PDB file of C-alpha atoms in Angstrom:
ATOM      1  CA  MET D   1     -41.881  32.874 -28.990  1.00  0.00           C
ATOM      2  CA  PHE D   2     -39.960  29.497 -30.253  1.00  0.00           C
ATOM      3  CA  LYS D   3     -36.657  30.706 -29.448  1.00  0.00           C
ATOM      4  CA  ILE D   4     -37.508  31.761 -25.750  1.00  0.00           C
ATOM      5  CA  LYS D   5     -39.077  28.386 -25.357  1.00  0.00           C
ATOM      6  CA  ASN D   6     -35.817  26.580 -26.590  1.00  0.00           C
ATOM      7  CA  ILE D   7     -33.838  28.848 -24.295  1.00  0.00           C
ATOM      8  CA  ILE D   8     -35.735  28.085 -21.347  1.00  0.00           C
ATOM      9  CA  THR D   9     -35.548  24.578 -21.933  1.00  0.00           C
ATOM     10  CA  LEU D  10     -31.906  24.654 -22.503  1.00  0.00           C
ATOM     11  CA  LEU D  11     -31.337  26.631 -19.195  1.00  0.00           C
ATOM     12  CA  SER D  12     -33.368  24.146 -17.287  1.00  0.00           C
ATOM     13  CA  LEU D  13     -31.451  21.134 -18.782  1.00  0.00           C
ATOM     14  CA  ILE D  14     -28.030  22.836 -17.644  1.00  0.00           C
ATOM     15  CA  ALA D  15     -29.410  23.523 -14.143  1.00  0.00           C
ATOM     16  CA  THR D  16     -30.555  19.961 -14.060  1.00  0.00           C
ATOM     17  CA  VAL D  17     -27.241  18.499 -15.150  1.00  0.00           C
ATOM     18  CA  SER D  18     -25.458  20.938 -12.672  1.00  0.00           C
ATOM     19  CA  ILE D  19     -27.331  20.022  -9.770  1.00  0.00           C
ATOM     20  CA  ALA D  20     -26.852  16.188 -10.822  1.00  0.00           C
ATOM     21  CA  SER D  21     -23.180  16.532 -11.012  1.00  0.00           C
ATOM     22  CA  ALA D  22     -22.968  18.023  -7.658  1.00  0.00           C
ATOM     23  CA  GLN D  23     -24.389  15.056  -5.952  1.00  0.00           C
ATOM     24  CA  ILE D  24     -22.206  12.481  -4.221  1.00  0.00           C
ATOM     25  CA  LYS D  25     -21.550   9.305  -5.976  1.00  0.00           C
ATOM     26  CA  ILE D  26     -19.531   6.195  -5.531  1.00  0.00           C
ATOM     27  CA  GLY D  27     -15.752   6.769  -5.155  1.00  0.00           C
ATOM     28  CA  ASP D  28     -16.305  10.407  -3.882  1.00  0.00           C
ATOM     29  CA  SER D  29     -14.901  11.588  -0.740  1.00  0.00           C
ATOM     30  CA  PHE D  30     -16.672  12.854   2.422  1.00  0.00           C
ATOM     31  CA  PRO D  31     -18.340  16.055   1.337  1.00  0.00           C
ATOM     32  CA  ASP D  32     -17.306  19.395   3.152  1.00  0.00           C
ATOM     33  CA  VAL D  33     -19.929  19.193   5.722  1.00  0.00           C
ATOM     34  CA  GLN D  34     -20.161  20.973   8.901  1.00  0.00           C
ATOM     35  CA  LEU D  35     -23.262  20.901  11.077  1.00  0.00           C
ATOM     36  CA  GLN D  36     -24.553  21.299  14.663  1.00  0.00           C
ATOM     37  CA  ASN D  37     -24.968  18.273  16.702  1.00  0.00           C
ATOM     38  CA  ASN D  38     -27.482  17.500  19.388  1.00  0.00           C
ATOM     39  CA  LYS D  39     -25.244  18.953  22.165  1.00  0.00           C
ATOM     40  CA  ASN D  40     -24.864  22.269  20.345  1.00  0.00           C
ATOM     41  CA  ALA D  41     -21.331  21.687  18.974  1.00  0.00           C
ATOM     42  CA  THR D  42     -20.250  21.889  15.536  1.00  0.00           C
ATOM     43  CA  VAL D  43     -18.971  18.653  13.795  1.00  0.00           C
ATOM     44  CA  LYS D  44     -17.321  18.282  10.594  1.00  0.00           C
ATOM     45  CA  LEU D  45     -18.251  15.088   8.839  1.00  0.00           C
ATOM     46  CA  ASN D  46     -14.625  14.548   7.355  1.00  0.00           C
ATOM     47  CA  THR D  47     -13.338  14.250  11.183  1.00  0.00           C
ATOM     48  CA  PHE D  48     -14.644  10.604  10.979  1.00  0.00           C
ATOM     49  CA  LYS D  49     -12.130   9.461   8.386  1.00  0.00           C
ATOM     50  CA  GLY D  50     -10.100   6.496   9.501  1.00  0.00           C
ATOM     51  CA  LYS D  51     -13.597   4.767  10.467  1.00  0.00           C
ATOM     52  CA  THR D  52     -16.134   2.748   8.491  1.00  0.00           C
ATOM     53  CA  VAL D  53     -18.908   5.491   8.271  1.00  0.00           C
ATOM     54  CA  LEU D  54     -22.451   5.039   7.833  1.00  0.00           C
ATOM     55  CA  VAL D  55     -24.305   8.398   7.219  1.00  0.00           C
ATOM     56  CA  ASP D  56     -28.106   7.992   8.004  1.00  0.00           C
ATOM     57  CA  PHE D  57     -30.435  10.815   6.705  1.00  0.00           C
ATOM     58  CA  TRP D  58     -33.846  10.683   8.677  1.00  0.00           C
ATOM     59  CA  ALA D  59     -36.414  13.109  10.334  1.00  0.00           C
ATOM     60  CA  SER D  60     -38.512  12.491  13.388  1.00  0.00           C
ATOM     61  CA  TRP D  61     -41.593  12.523  11.338  1.00  0.00           C
ATOM     62  CA  CYS D  62     -40.411   9.902   9.041  1.00  0.00           C
ATOM     63  CA  ALA D  63     -42.053   6.539  10.465  1.00  0.00           C
ATOM     64  CA  PRO D  64     -39.682   4.326   8.290  1.00  0.00           C
ATOM     65  CA  CYS D  65     -36.964   6.192   9.711  1.00  0.00           C
ATOM     66  CA  ARG D  66     -38.116   5.638  13.387  1.00  0.00           C
ATOM     67  CA  MET D  67     -38.265   2.022  12.729  1.00  0.00           C
ATOM     68  CA  ALA D  68     -34.751   2.117  11.141  1.00  0.00           C
ATOM     69  CA  ASN D  69     -33.529   3.778  14.008  1.00  0.00           C
ATOM     70  CA  LYS D  70     -34.024   0.804  16.334  1.00  0.00           C
ATOM     71  CA  LYS D  71     -31.626  -1.308  14.109  1.00  0.00           C
ATOM     72  CA  LEU D  72     -29.120   1.315  13.960  1.00  0.00           C
ATOM     73  CA  VAL D  73     -29.060   1.480  17.571  1.00  0.00           C
ATOM     74  CA  LYS D  74     -28.397  -2.138  17.857  1.00  0.00           C
ATOM     75  CA  MET D  75     -25.835  -2.020  15.020  1.00  0.00           C
ATOM     76  CA  TYR D  76     -24.090   1.000  16.816  1.00  0.00           C
ATOM     77  CA  ASP D  77     -24.158  -0.805  20.185  1.00  0.00           C
ATOM     78  CA  GLN D  78     -22.615  -4.146  18.706  1.00  0.00           C
ATOM     79  CA  TYR D  79     -19.923  -2.368  16.353  1.00  0.00           C
ATOM     80  CA  LYS D  80     -18.989   0.844  18.039  1.00  0.00           C
ATOM     81  CA  GLY D  81     -15.710  -0.458  19.473  1.00  0.00           C
ATOM     82  CA  GLN D  82     -14.666  -1.654  15.978  1.00  0.00           C
ATOM     83  CA  ASN D  83     -13.742   1.298  14.087  1.00  0.00           C
ATOM     84  CA  PHE D  84     -17.133   2.110  13.134  1.00  0.00           C
ATOM     85  CA  GLU D  85     -19.310   5.238  13.332  1.00  0.00           C
ATOM     86  CA  ILE D  86     -23.102   6.099  12.414  1.00  0.00           C
ATOM     87  CA  VAL D  87     -23.646   9.831  11.732  1.00  0.00           C
ATOM     88  CA  GLY D  88     -27.517  10.772  11.802  1.00  0.00           C
ATOM     89  CA  ILE D  89     -28.277  13.688   9.841  1.00  0.00           C
ATOM     90  CA  SER D  90     -31.717  15.061  10.453  1.00  0.00           C
ATOM     91  CA  ILE D  91     -33.533  17.390   7.984  1.00  0.00           C
ATOM     92  CA  ASP D  92     -36.149  18.093  10.549  1.00  0.00           C
ATOM     93  CA  ILE D  93     -37.198  21.842  10.642  1.00  0.00           C
ATOM     94  CA  ASP D  94     -38.392  21.518  14.284  1.00  0.00           C
ATOM     95  CA  LYS D  95     -35.376  21.226  16.293  1.00  0.00           C
ATOM     96  CA  SER D  96     -37.349  20.167  19.494  1.00  0.00           C
ATOM     97  CA  LYS D  97     -39.179  17.365  17.804  1.00  0.00           C
ATOM     98  CA  TRP D  98     -35.662  16.164  16.561  1.00  0.00           C
ATOM     99  CA  LEU D  99     -34.279  16.065  20.033  1.00  0.00           C
ATOM    100  CA  LYS D 100     -37.097  14.308  21.551  1.00  0.00           C
ATOM    101  CA  ALA D 101     -36.740  11.555  18.701  1.00  0.00           C
ATOM    102  CA  ILE D 102     -33.184  11.083  19.594  1.00  0.00           C
ATOM    103  CA  GLU D 103     -34.173  10.517  23.225  1.00  0.00           C
ATOM    104  CA  LYS D 104     -37.103   8.568  22.637  1.00  0.00           C
ATOM    105  CA  ASP D 105     -35.218   6.326  20.108  1.00  0.00           C
ATOM    106  CA  LYS D 106     -32.226   6.052  22.443  1.00  0.00           C
ATOM    107  CA  MET D 107     -29.676   7.009  19.984  1.00  0.00           C
ATOM    108  CA  LYS D 108     -26.147   7.206  21.176  1.00  0.00           C
ATOM    109  CA  HIS D 109     -24.607   7.696  17.937  1.00  0.00           C
ATOM    110  CA  GLN D 110     -23.529  11.185  16.525  1.00  0.00           C
ATOM    111  CA  GLN D 111     -26.519  13.114  15.552  1.00  0.00           C
ATOM    112  CA  LEU D 112     -26.345  16.242  13.179  1.00  0.00           C
ATOM    113  CA  ILE D 113     -29.105  18.606  12.052  1.00  0.00           C
ATOM    114  CA  ASP D 114     -29.766  20.466   8.592  1.00  0.00           C
ATOM    115  CA  PRO D 115     -32.888  22.055   9.416  1.00  0.00           C
ATOM    116  CA  LYS D 116     -34.298  22.912   6.164  1.00  0.00           C
ATOM    117  CA  GLY D 117     -36.212  19.767   4.918  1.00  0.00           C
ATOM    118  CA  PHE D 118     -35.248  18.277   1.660  1.00  0.00           C
ATOM    119  CA  ASP D 119     -33.770  21.763   0.598  1.00  0.00           C
ATOM    120  CA  ALA D 120     -31.054  21.453   3.134  1.00  0.00           C
ATOM    121  CA  LYS D 121     -27.696  22.054   1.703  1.00  0.00           C
ATOM    122  CA  THR D 122     -26.324  18.546   2.903  1.00  0.00           C
ATOM    123  CA  ALA D 123     -29.550  16.591   1.491  1.00  0.00           C
ATOM    124  CA  VAL D 124     -29.108  18.491  -1.835  1.00  0.00           C
ATOM    125  CA  ALA D 125     -25.158  17.544  -1.866  1.00  0.00           C
ATOM    126  CA  PHE D 126     -25.903  13.742  -1.157  1.00  0.00           C
ATOM    127  CA  GLY D 127     -28.958  13.659  -3.487  1.00  0.00           C
ATOM    128  CA  VAL D 128     -31.233  12.631  -0.654  1.00  0.00           C
ATOM    129  CA  GLU D 129     -34.749  12.168  -2.333  1.00  0.00           C
ATOM    130  CA  ALA D 130     -36.541   9.888   0.102  1.00  0.00           C
ATOM    131  CA  LEU D 131     -36.156   9.003   3.870  1.00  0.00           C
ATOM    132  CA  PRO D 132     -34.495   7.059   5.424  1.00  0.00           C
ATOM    133  CA  GLU D 133     -31.350   7.087   3.004  1.00  0.00           C
ATOM    134  CA  THR D 134     -28.011   5.903   4.017  1.00  0.00           C
ATOM    135  CA  TYR D 135     -24.334   6.195   2.736  1.00  0.00           C
ATOM    136  CA  LEU D 136     -21.547   4.022   3.546  1.00  0.00           C
ATOM    137  CA  PHE D 137     -17.930   5.268   3.698  1.00  0.00           C
ATOM    138  CA  ASP D 138     -14.903   3.361   4.130  1.00  0.00           C
ATOM    139  CA  ALA D 139     -11.814   4.170   6.150  1.00  0.00           C
ATOM    140  CA  SER D 140     -10.111   6.413   3.596  1.00  0.00           C
ATOM    141  CA  GLY D 141     -13.505   8.295   3.449  1.00  0.00           C
ATOM    142  CA  LYS D 142     -14.583   7.240   0.190  1.00  0.00           C
ATOM    143  CA  LEU D 143     -18.435   6.494  -0.409  1.00  0.00           C
ATOM    144  CA  ILE D 144     -18.667   2.740  -1.200  1.00  0.00           C
ATOM    145  CA  ALA D 145     -22.337   2.318  -1.239  1.00  0.00           C
ATOM    146  CA  ILE D 146     -25.627   4.193  -1.054  1.00  0.00           C
ATOM    147  CA  ASN D 147     -28.524   2.395   0.970  1.00  0.00           C
ATOM    148  CA  PRO D 148     -26.220  -0.552   1.709  1.00  0.00           C
ATOM    149  CA  THR D 149     -27.755  -3.685   3.279  1.00  0.00           C
ATOM    150  CA  GLU D 150     -26.907  -4.680   6.668  1.00  0.00           C
ATOM    151  CA  ALA D 151     -24.955  -7.444   5.525  1.00  0.00           C
ATOM    152  CA  GLN D 152     -22.803  -5.053   3.210  1.00  0.00           C
ATOM    153  CA  ILE D 153     -22.347  -2.674   6.406  1.00  0.00           C
ATOM    154  CA  ILE D 154     -21.038  -5.596   8.557  1.00  0.00           C
ATOM    155  CA  ALA D 155     -18.616  -6.597   5.820  1.00  0.00           C
ATOM    156  CA  GLN D 156     -17.194  -3.466   5.568  1.00  0.00           C
ATOM    157  CA  ILE D 157     -16.799  -3.002   9.450  1.00  0.00           C
ATOM    158  CA  LYS D 158     -14.965  -6.412   9.648  1.00  0.00           C
ATOM    159  CA  LYS D 159     -12.661  -5.478   6.584  1.00  0.00           C
ATOM    160  CA  ASN D 160     -11.845  -2.435   8.463  1.00  0.00           C
ATOM    161  CA  LYS D 161     -11.487  -3.726  11.714  1.00  0.00           C
ATOM    162  CA  LYS D 162      -8.269  -2.921  13.742  1.00  0.00           C
TER     163      LYS D 162
END
């Protein structure tokens, strides 16, 4: 009995370490992500390389996300012409609620969906454990900040401005 318990503990530890090491960390490049957008087109995340990119994980049912969307809309409107892109990735399970939230929040920036909640492959790859959660990538496609402040985002946009 003792041996089986040790083996189970060891396997659990190995699984935890494997999952943790698979998550994106500072200095990593855009993960190989391909998702459907709100216009039914497939979008690859790495196609935004060359711009400062803020990846924003959110969901229509998340009140803090919906409040953050207002700030993101303003930021996007202000900096979209300065080599900057926001990519929203929703983990909504109900696509119709996601589409209604995009319309209601007047989001014009890129919107993608990975409709499996926190079990979505993209959420797992990024290590998303709470919403909203954001990831800032520089123009070379490298992750430079997780949950950056507005000041950090603006500083990166200005640094990367062409």
